[in-house]
Tab-separated table of N, CA and C in Angstrom:
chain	number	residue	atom	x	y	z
V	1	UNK	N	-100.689	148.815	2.632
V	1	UNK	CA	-99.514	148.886	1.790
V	1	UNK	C	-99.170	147.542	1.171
V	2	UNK	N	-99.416	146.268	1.858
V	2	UNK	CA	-98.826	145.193	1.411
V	2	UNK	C	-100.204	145.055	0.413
V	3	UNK	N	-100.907	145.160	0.278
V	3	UNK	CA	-101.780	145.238	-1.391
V	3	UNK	C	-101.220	145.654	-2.145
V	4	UNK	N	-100.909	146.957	-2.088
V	4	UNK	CA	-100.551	148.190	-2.847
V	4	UNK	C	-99.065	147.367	-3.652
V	5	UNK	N	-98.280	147.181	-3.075
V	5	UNK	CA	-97.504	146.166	-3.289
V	5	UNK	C	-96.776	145.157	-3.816
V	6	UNK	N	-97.983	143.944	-3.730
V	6	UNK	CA	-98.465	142.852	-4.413
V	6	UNK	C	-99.221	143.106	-5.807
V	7	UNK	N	-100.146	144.416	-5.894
V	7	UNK	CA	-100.714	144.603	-7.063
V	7	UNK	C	-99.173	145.456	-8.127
V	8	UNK	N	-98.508	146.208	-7.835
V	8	UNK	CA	-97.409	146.748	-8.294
V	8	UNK	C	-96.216	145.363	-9.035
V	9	UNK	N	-96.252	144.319	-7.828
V	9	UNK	CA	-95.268	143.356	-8.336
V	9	UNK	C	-96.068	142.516	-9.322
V	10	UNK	N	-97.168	142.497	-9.404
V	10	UNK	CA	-98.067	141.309	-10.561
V	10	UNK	C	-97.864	142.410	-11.776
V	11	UNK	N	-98.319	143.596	-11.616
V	11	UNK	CA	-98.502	144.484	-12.878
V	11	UNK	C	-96.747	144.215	-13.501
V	12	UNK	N	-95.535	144.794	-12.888
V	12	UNK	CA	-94.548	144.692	-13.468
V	12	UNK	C	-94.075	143.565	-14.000
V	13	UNK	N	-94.654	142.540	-13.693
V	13	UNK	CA	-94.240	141.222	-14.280
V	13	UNK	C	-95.102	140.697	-15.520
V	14	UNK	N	-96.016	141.563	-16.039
V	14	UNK	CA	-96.610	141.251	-17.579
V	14	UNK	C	-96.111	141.752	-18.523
V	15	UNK	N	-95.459	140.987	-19.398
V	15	UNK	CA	-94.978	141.247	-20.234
V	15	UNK	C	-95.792	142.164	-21.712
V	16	UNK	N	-95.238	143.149	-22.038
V	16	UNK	CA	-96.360	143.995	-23.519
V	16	UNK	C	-95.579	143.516	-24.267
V	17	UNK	N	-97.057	143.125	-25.198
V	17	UNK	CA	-96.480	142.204	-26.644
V	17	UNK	C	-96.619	143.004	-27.893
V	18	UNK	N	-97.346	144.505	-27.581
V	18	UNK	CA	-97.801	145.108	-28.830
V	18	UNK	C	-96.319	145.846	-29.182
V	19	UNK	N	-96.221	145.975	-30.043
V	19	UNK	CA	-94.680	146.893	-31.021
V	19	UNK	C	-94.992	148.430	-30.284
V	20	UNK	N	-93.581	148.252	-29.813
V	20	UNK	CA	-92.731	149.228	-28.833
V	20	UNK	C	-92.040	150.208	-29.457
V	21	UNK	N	-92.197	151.417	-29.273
V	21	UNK	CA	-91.154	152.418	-29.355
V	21	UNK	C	-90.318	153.046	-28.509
V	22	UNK	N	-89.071	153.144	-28.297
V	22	UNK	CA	-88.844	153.554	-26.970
V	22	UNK	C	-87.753	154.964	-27.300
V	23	UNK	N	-88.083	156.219	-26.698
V	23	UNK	CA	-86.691	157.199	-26.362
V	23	UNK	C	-86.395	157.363	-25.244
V	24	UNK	N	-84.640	157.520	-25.578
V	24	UNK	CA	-84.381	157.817	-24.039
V	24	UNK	C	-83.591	158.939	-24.033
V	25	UNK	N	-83.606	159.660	-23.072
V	25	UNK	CA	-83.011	160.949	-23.544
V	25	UNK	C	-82.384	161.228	-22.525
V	26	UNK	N	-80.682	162.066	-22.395
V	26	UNK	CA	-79.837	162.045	-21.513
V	26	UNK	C	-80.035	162.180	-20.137
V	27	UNK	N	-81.077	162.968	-19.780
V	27	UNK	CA	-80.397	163.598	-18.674
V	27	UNK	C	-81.940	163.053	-17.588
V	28	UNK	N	-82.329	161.538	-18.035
V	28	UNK	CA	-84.044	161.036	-17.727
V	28	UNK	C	-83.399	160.689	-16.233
V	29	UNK	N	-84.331	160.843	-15.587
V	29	UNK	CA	-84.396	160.808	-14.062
V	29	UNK	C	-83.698	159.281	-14.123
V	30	UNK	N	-84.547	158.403	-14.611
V	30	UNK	CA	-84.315	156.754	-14.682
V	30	UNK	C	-83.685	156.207	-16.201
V	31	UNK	N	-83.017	155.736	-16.132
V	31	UNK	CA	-82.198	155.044	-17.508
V	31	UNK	C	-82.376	153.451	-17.344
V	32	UNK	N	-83.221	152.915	-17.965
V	32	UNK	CA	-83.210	151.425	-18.180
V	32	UNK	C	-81.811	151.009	-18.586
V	33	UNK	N	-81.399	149.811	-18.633
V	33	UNK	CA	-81.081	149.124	-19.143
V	33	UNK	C	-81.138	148.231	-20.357
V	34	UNK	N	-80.726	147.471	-21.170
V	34	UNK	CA	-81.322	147.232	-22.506
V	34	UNK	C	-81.714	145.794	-22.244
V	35	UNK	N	-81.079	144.960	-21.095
V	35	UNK	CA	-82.261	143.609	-20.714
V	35	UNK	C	-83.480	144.139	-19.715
V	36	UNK	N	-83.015	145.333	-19.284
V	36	UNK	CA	-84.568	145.711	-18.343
V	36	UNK	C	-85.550	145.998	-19.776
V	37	UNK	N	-85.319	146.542	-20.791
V	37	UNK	CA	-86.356	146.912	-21.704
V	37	UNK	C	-86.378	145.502	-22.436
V	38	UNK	N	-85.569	144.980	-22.996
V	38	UNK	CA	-86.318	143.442	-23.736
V	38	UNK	C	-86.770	142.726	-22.701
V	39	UNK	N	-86.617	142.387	-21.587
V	39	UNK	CA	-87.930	141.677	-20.340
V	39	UNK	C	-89.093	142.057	-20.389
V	40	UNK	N	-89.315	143.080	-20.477
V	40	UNK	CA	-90.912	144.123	-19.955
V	40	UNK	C	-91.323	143.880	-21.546
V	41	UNK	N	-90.429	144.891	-22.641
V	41	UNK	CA	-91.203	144.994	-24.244
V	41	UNK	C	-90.542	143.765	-24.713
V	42	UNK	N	-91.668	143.020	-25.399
V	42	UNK	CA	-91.025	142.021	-26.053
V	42	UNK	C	-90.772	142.023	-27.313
V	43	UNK	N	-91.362	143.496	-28.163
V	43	UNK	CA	-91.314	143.881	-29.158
V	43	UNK	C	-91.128	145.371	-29.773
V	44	UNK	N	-89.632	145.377	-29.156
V	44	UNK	CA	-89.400	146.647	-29.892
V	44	UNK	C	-88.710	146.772	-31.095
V	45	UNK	N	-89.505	147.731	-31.569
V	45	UNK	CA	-89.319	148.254	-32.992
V	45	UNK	C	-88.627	149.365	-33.434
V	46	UNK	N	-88.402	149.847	-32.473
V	46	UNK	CA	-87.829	151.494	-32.400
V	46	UNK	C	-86.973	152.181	-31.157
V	47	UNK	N	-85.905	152.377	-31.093
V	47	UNK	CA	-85.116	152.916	-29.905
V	47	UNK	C	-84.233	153.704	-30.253
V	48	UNK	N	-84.446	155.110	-30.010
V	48	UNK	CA	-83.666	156.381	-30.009
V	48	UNK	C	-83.177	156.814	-28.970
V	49	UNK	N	-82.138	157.299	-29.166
V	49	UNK	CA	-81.435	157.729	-27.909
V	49	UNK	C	-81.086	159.327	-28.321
V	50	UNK	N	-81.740	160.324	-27.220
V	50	UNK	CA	-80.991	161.732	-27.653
V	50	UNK	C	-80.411	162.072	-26.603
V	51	UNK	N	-79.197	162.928	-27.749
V	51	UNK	CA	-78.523	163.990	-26.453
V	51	UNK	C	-79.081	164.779	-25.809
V	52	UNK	N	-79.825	165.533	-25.613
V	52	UNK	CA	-80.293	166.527	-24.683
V	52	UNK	C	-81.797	166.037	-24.314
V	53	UNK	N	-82.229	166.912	-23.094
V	53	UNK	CA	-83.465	166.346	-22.784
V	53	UNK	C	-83.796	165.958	-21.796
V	54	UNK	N	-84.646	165.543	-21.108
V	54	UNK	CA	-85.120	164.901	-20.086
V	54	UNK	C	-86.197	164.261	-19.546
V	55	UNK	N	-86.554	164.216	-18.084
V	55	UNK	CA	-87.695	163.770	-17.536
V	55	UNK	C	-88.877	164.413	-17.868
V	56	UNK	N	-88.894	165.859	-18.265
V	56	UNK	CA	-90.238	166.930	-19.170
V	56	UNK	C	-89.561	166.959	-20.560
V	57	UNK	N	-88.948	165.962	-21.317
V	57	UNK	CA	-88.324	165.799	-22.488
V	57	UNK	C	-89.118	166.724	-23.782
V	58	UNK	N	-90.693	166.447	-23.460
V	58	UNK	CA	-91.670	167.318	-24.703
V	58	UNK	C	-92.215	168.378	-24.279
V	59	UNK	N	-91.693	169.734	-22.881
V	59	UNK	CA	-91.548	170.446	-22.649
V	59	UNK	C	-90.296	171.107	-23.004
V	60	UNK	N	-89.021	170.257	-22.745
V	60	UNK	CA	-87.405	170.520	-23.080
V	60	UNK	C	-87.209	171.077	-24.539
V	61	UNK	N	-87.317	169.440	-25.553
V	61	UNK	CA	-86.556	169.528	-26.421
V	61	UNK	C	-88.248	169.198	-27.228
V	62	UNK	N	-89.316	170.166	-27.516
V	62	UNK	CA	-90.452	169.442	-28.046
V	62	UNK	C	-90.326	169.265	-29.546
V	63	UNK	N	-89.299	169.617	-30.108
V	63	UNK	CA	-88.926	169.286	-32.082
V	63	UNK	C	-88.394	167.826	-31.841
V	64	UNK	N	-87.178	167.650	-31.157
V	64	UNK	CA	-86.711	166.123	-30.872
V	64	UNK	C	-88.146	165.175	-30.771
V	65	UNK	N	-88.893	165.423	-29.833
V	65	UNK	CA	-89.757	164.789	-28.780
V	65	UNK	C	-90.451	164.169	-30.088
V	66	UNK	N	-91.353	165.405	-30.965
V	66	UNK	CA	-92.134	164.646	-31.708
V	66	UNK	C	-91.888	164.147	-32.852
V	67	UNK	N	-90.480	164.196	-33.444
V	67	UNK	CA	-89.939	163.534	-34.376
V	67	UNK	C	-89.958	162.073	-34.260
């Protein structure tokens, strides 16, 4: 486990530099924060937020999803 771990805490700490899109949709198991998402993406380009929806968001709401 303490691998398992250590490889989890190196991965979360690289930052992605390629242009980001991000949705978040109400009812998502996990809701970032907006300094948890500029830490991790350093380049976002796009952030939608919908009302309805969720954790199977492009099962839920799949017209929202792929818009």
């Amino acid at each position: 486990w303490a691998s398992i771990k250590l490889h989890k805490n190196f991965l979360l700490r690289i930052p992605i530099t390629v242009p980001t899109a991000i949705a978040l949709f109400e009812h998502e198991l996990f809701f970032p924060l907006n300094w948890q998402l500029g830490d991790k993406y350093l380049n976002i380009v796009q952030k939608t937020e919908f009302a309805s929806g969720g954790h199977f968001a492009a099962f839920e709401e799949p017209q929202q999803f792929a818009s």
